[in-house]
CSV table of C-alpha atoms in Angstrom, one decimal:
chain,number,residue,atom,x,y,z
K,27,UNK,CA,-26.0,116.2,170.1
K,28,UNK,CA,-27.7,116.9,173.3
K,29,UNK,CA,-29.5,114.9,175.7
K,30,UNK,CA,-33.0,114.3,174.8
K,31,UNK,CA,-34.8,116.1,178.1
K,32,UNK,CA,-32.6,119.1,176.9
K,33,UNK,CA,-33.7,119.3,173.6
K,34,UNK,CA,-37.3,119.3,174.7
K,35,UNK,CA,-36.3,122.5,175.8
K,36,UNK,CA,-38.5,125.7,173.3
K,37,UNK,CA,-37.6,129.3,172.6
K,38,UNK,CA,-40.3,130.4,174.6
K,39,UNK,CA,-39.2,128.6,177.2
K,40,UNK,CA,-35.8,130.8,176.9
K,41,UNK,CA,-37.4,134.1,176.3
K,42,UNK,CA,-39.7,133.5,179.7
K,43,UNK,CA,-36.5,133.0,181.7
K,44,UNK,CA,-35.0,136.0,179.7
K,45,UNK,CA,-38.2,138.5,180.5
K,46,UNK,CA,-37.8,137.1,183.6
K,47,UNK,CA,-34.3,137.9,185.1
K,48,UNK,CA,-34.5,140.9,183.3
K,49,UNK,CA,-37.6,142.2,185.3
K,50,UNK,CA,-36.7,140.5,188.6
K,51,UNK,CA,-39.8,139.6,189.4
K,52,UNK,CA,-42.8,137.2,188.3
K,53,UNK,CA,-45.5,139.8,187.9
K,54,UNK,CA,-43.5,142.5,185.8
K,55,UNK,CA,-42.5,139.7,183.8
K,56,UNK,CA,-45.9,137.8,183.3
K,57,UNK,CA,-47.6,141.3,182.2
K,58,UNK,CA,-44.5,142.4,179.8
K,59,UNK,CA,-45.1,138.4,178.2
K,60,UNK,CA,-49.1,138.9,178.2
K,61,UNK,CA,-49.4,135.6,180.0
K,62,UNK,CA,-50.7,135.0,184.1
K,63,UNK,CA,-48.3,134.6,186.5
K,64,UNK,CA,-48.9,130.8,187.1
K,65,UNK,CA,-48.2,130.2,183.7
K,66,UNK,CA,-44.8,131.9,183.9
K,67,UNK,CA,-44.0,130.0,186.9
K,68,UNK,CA,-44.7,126.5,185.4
K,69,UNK,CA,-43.1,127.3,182.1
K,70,UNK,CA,-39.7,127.9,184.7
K,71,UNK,CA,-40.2,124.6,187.0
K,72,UNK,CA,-40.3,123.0,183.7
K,73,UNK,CA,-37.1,124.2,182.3
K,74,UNK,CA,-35.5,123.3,185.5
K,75,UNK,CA,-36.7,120.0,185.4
K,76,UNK,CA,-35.7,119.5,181.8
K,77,UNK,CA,-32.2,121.0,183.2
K,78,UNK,CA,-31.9,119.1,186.2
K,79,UNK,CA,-31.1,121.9,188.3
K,80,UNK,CA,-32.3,124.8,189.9
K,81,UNK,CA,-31.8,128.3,188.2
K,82,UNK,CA,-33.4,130.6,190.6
K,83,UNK,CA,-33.6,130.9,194.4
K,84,UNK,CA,-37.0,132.6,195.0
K,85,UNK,CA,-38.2,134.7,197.7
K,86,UNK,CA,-40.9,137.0,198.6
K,87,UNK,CA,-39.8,140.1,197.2
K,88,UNK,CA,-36.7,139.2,194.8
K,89,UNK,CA,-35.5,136.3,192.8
K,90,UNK,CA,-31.9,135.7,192.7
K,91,UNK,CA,-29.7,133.8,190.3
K,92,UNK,CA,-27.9,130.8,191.4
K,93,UNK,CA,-24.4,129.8,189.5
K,94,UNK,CA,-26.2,127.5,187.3
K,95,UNK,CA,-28.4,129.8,185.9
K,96,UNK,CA,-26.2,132.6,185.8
K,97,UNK,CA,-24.6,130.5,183.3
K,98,UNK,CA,-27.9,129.0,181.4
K,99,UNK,CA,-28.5,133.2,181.1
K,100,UNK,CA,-25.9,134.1,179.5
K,101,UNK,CA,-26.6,131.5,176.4
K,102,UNK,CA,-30.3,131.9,177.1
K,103,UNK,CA,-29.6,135.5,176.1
K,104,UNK,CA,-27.4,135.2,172.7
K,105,UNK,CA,-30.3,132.5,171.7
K,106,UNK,CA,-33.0,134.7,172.3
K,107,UNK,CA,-31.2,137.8,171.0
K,108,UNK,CA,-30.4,135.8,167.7
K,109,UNK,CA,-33.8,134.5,167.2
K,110,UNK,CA,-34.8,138.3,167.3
K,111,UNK,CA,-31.9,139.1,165.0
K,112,UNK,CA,-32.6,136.8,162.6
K,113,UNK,CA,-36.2,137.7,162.3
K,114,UNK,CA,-36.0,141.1,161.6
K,115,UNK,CA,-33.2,140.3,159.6
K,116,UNK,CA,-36.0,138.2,157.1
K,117,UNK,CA,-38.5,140.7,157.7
K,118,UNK,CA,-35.9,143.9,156.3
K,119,UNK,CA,-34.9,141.0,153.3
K,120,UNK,CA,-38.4,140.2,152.7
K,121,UNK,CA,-40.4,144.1,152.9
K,122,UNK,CA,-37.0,146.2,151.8
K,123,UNK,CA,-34.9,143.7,149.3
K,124,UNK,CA,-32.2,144.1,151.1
K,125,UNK,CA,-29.7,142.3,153.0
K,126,UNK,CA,-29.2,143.7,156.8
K,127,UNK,CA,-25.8,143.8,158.6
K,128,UNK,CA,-25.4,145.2,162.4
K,129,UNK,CA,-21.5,146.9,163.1
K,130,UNK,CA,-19.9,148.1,165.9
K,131,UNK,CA,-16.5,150.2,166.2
K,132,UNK,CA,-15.2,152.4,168.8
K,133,UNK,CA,-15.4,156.2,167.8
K,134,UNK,CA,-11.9,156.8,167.7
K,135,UNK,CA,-12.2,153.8,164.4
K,136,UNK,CA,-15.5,155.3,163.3
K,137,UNK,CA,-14.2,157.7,160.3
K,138,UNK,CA,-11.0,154.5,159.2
K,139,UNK,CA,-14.4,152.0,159.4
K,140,UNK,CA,-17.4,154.3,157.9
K,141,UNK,CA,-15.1,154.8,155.0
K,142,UNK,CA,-14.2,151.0,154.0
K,143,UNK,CA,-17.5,150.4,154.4
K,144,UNK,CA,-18.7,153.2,151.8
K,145,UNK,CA,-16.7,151.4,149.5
K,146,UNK,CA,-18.3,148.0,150.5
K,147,UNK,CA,-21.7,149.4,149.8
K,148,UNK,CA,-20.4,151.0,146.6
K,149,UNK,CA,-19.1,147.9,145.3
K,150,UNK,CA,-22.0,145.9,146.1
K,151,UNK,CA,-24.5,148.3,144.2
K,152,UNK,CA,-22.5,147.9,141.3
K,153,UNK,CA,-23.2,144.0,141.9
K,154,UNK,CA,-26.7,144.6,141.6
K,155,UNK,CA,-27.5,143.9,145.9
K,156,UNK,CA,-28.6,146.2,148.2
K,157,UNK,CA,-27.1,146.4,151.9
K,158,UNK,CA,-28.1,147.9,154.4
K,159,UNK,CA,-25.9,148.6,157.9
K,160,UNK,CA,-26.7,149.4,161.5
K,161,UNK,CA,-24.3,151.1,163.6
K,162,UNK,CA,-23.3,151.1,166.8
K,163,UNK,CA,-20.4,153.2,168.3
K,164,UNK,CA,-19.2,152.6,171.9
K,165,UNK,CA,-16.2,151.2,173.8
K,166,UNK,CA,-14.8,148.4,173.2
K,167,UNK,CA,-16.2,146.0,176.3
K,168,UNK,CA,-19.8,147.1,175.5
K,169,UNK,CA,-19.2,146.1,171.7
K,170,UNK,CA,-17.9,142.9,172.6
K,171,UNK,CA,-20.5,142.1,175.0
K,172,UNK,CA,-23.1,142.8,173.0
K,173,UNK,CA,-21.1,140.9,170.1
K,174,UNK,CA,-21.0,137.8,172.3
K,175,UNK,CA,-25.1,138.4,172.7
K,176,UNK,CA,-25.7,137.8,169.3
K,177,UNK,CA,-26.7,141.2,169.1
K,178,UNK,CA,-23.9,142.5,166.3
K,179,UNK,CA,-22.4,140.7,163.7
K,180,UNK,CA,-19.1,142.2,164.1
K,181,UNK,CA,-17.4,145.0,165.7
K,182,UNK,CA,-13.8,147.1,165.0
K,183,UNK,CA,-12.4,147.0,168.8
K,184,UNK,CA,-9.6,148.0,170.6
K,185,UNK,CA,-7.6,145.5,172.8
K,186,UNK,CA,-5.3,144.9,175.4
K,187,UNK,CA,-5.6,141.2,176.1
K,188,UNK,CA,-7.5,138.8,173.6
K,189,UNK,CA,-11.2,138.4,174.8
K,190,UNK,CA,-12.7,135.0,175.1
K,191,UNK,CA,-14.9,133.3,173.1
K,192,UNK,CA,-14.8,135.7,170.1
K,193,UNK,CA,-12.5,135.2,167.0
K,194,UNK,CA,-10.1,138.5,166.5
K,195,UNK,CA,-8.6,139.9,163.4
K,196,UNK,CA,-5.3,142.0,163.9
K,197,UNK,CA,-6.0,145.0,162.1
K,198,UNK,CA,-3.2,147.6,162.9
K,199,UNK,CA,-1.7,149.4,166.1
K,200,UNK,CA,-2.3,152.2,167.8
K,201,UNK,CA,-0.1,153.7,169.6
K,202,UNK,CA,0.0,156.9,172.6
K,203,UNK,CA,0.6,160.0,171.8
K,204,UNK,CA,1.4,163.3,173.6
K,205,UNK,CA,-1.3,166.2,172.7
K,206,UNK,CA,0.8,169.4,173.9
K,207,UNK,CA,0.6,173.2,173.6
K,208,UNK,CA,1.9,174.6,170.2
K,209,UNK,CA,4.3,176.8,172.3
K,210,UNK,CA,5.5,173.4,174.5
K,211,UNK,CA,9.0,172.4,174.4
K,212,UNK,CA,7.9,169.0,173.1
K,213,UNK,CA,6.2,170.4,170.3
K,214,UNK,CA,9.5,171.5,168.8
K,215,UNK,CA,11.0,168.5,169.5
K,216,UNK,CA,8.9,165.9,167.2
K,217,UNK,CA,9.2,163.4,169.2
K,218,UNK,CA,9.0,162.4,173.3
K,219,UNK,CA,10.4,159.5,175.4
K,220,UNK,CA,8.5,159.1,179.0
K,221,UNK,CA,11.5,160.2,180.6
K,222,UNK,CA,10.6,163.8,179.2
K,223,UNK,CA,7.1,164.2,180.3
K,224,UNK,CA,9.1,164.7,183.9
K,225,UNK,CA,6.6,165.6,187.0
K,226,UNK,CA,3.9,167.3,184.5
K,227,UNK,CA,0.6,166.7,185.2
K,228,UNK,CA,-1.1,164.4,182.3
K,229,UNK,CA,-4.9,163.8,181.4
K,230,UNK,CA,-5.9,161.1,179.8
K,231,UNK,CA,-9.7,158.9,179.5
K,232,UNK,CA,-10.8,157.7,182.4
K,233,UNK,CA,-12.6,154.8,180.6
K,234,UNK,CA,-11.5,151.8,178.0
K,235,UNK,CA,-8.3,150.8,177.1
K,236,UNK,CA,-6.4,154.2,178.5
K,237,UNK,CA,-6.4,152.7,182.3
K,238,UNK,CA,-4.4,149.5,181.2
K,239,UNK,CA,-1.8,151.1,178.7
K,240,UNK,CA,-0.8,154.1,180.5
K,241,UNK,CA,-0.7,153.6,184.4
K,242,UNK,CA,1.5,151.0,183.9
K,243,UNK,CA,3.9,153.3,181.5
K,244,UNK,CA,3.4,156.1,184.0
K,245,UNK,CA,4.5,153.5,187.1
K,246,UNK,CA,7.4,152.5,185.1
K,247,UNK,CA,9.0,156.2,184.9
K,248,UNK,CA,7.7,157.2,188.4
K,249,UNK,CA,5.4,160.3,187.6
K,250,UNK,CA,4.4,161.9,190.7
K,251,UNK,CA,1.5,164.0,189.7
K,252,UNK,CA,-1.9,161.9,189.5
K,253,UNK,CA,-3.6,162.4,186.3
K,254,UNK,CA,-6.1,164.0,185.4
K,255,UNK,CA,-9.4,161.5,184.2
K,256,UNK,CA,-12.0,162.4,181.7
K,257,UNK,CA,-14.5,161.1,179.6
K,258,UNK,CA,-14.4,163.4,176.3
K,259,UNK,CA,-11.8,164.2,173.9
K,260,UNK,CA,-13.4,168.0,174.0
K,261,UNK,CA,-12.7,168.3,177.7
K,262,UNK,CA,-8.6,166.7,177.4
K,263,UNK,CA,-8.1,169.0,174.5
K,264,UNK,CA,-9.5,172.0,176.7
K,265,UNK,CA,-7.5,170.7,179.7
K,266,UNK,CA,-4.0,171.1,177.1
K,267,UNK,CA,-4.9,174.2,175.4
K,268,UNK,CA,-5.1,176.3,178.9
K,269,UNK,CA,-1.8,174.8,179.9
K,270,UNK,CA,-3.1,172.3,182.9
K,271,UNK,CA,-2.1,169.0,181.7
K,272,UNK,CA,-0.5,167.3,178.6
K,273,UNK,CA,-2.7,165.2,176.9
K,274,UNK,CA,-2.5,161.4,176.9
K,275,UNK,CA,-4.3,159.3,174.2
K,276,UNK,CA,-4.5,157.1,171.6
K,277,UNK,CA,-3.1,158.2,168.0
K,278,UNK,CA,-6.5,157.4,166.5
K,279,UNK,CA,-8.4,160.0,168.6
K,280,UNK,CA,-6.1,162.7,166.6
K,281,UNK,CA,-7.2,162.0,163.5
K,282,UNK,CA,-9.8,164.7,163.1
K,283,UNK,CA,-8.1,167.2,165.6
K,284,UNK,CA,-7.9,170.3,164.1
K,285,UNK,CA,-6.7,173.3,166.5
K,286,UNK,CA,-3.8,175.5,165.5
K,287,UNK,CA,-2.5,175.8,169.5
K,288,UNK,CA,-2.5,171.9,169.8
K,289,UNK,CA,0.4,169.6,168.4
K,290,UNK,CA,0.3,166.1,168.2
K,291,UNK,CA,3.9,164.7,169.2
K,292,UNK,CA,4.4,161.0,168.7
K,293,UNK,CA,5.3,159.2,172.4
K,294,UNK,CA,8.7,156.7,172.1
K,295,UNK,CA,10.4,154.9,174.1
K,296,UNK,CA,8.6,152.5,175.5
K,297,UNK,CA,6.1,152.4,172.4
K,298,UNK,CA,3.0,151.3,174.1
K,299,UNK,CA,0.0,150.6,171.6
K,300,UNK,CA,-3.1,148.8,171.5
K,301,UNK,CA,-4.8,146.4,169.4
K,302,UNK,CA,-7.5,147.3,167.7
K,303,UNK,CA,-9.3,144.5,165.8
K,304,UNK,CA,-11.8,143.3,163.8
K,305,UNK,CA,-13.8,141.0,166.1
K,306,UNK,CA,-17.0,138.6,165.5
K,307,UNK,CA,-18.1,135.1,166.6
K,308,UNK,CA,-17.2,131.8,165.9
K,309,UNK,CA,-19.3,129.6,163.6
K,310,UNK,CA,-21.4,130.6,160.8
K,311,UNK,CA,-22.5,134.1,160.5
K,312,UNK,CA,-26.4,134.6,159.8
K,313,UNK,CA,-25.9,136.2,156.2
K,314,UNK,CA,-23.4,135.9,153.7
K,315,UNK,CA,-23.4,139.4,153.2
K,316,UNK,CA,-21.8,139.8,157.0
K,317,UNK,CA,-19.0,137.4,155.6
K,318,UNK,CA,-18.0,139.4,153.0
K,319,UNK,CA,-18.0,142.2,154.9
K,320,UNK,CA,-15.6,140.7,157.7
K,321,UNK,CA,-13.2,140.2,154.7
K,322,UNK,CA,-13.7,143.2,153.5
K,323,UNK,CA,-12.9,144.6,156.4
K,324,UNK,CA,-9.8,142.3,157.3
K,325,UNK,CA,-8.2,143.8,153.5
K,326,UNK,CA,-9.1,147.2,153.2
K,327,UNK,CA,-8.9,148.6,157.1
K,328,UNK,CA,-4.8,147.9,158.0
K,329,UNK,CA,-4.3,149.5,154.4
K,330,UNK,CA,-5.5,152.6,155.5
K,331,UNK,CA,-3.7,152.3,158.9
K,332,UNK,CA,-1.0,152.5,157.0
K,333,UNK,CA,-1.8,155.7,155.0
K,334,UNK,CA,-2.9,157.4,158.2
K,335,UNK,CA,0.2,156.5,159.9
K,336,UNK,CA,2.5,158.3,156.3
K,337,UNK,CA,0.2,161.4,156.5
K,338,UNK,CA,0.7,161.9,160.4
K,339,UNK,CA,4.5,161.1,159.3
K,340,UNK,CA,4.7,164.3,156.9
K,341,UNK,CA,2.5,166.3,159.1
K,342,UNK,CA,5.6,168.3,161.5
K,343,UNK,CA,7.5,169.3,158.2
K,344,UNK,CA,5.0,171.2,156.6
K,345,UNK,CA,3.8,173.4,159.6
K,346,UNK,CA,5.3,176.9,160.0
């Protein structure tokens, strides 16, 4: 339990110091929170007090942070953002009958995830219950910093080193593949070991989990040319088709390519994957609804990992 000066401590109290970071200044903040200035700044002494330590050094023109309330923000924050949450959670129970349920994924998971969940939402009409979700697509580290906010109840993430603070599902693997030309010697070869991709030029995302899987597969086997970097699946595909680069990527981003010039060639030897994962917080979830979901979830997405991974399997034998 926690000390009694600390449990003096009110939610408005949080959200002040919340507004108030957030704008960086007392005046922005006290007309954002409808209240005078001098109120703002006594509702801050007294959280200190109650603290015991000092969570800002002020100055004329900027307020900065010290370690202590760099820390007291970042809990500040998934309080405040929880509260919020929850409320409109009762309000969307309460006006629409329905239970509300916020979801993350990285596109690359979006179709594997928006289809479980279909059959979530399916099975839980037939139960008589109405469900509503909220989605959020982005990469993985903005997921799971807004998971540790409080302001998703899960998110399907991919992985290189288990995150802190968050409890994470294994779901499946996903592992690099080549994207070449359809007239590329590797195309007609299946499969590629590192070895083969020689001194050719490579593009691959500039961003998420590329940066930590593949320069360290492309330091191994000493490849001189210095990727290309992008942000878009559109631009690496363009980058292959006109015969600059081979493409580097994930397996899932393939899923939905469609482009008779482009082959997808599996990459061996070193295998290097990722984890992606079905991540959420520790400790009670705010609706049962979420909890079902997570299990759900935890069933139903590695099982059609492993369908994706059979199709892909069959997929060289039957073009022409």
């Amino acid at each position: 339990m926690a000390a009694l000066p600390l449990r003096a401590l009110t939610l408005r109290q949080l959200q002040f110091f919340s507004v108030l970071v957030e704008e960086g200044q007392f005046g922005r903040a006290a007309k954002r929170l409808a209240i005078t200035q001098p109120a703002l700044s006594n509702a801050i002494k007294q959280m200190e007090k109650l603290l015991g330590a000092e969570l800002l050094t002020r100055s004329t023109h900027r307020l900065e942070l010290t370690p202590v309330g760099a820390e007291v923000l970042a809990r500040t924050d998934f309080l405040v953002n929880t509260f919020e949450v929850a409320l409109r959670d009762i309000q969307s129970t309460v006006q629409r009958g329905r239970a509300f349920v916020r979801i993350g994924v990285i596109p690359s998971a979006s179709a594997r995830v928006a289809a479980a969940a279909s059959e979530f939402l399916q099975a839980g009409q037939r139960g008589g219950r109405e469900v509503e979700l909220a989605w959020r697509d982005a990469p993985s580290n903005a997921l799971l910093a807004e998971l540790r906010s409080g302001q998703l109840d899960m998110a399907v993430a991919a992985i290189t080193e288990p995150p802190g603070g968050l409890t994470c599902i294994d779901l499946f693997r996903d592992p690099l593949v080549l994207v070449v030309r359809r007239d590329h010697a590797l195309a007609a070869a299946g499969d590629a070991q590192w070895e083969a991709i020689g001194r050719e030029r490579l593009v691959l995302f500039e961003s998420g989990s590329m940066p930590a899987l593949g320069n360290p597969a492309r330091a191994q086997f000493a490849q001189g040319a210095e990727p290309y970097r992008v942000s878009y699946s559109e631009t690496l595909y363009a980058l292959v088709r006109s015969g600059q680069a081979l493409g580097l990527m994930p397996r899932l981003y393939t899923s939905s390519l469609r482009d008779p010039e482009l082959v997808v060639v599996p990459l061996l030897k070193p295998r290097v994957e990722r984890r992606v994962v079905l991540a959420y917080l520790p400790g009670p979830m705010r609706n049962v609804v979420a909890q079902e979901l997570i299990a759900f979830l935890r069933e139903r997405l590695p099982q059609a990992g492993e369908l994706a991974v059979r199709r892909m399997s069959k997929a060289p034998r039957t073009r022409r």
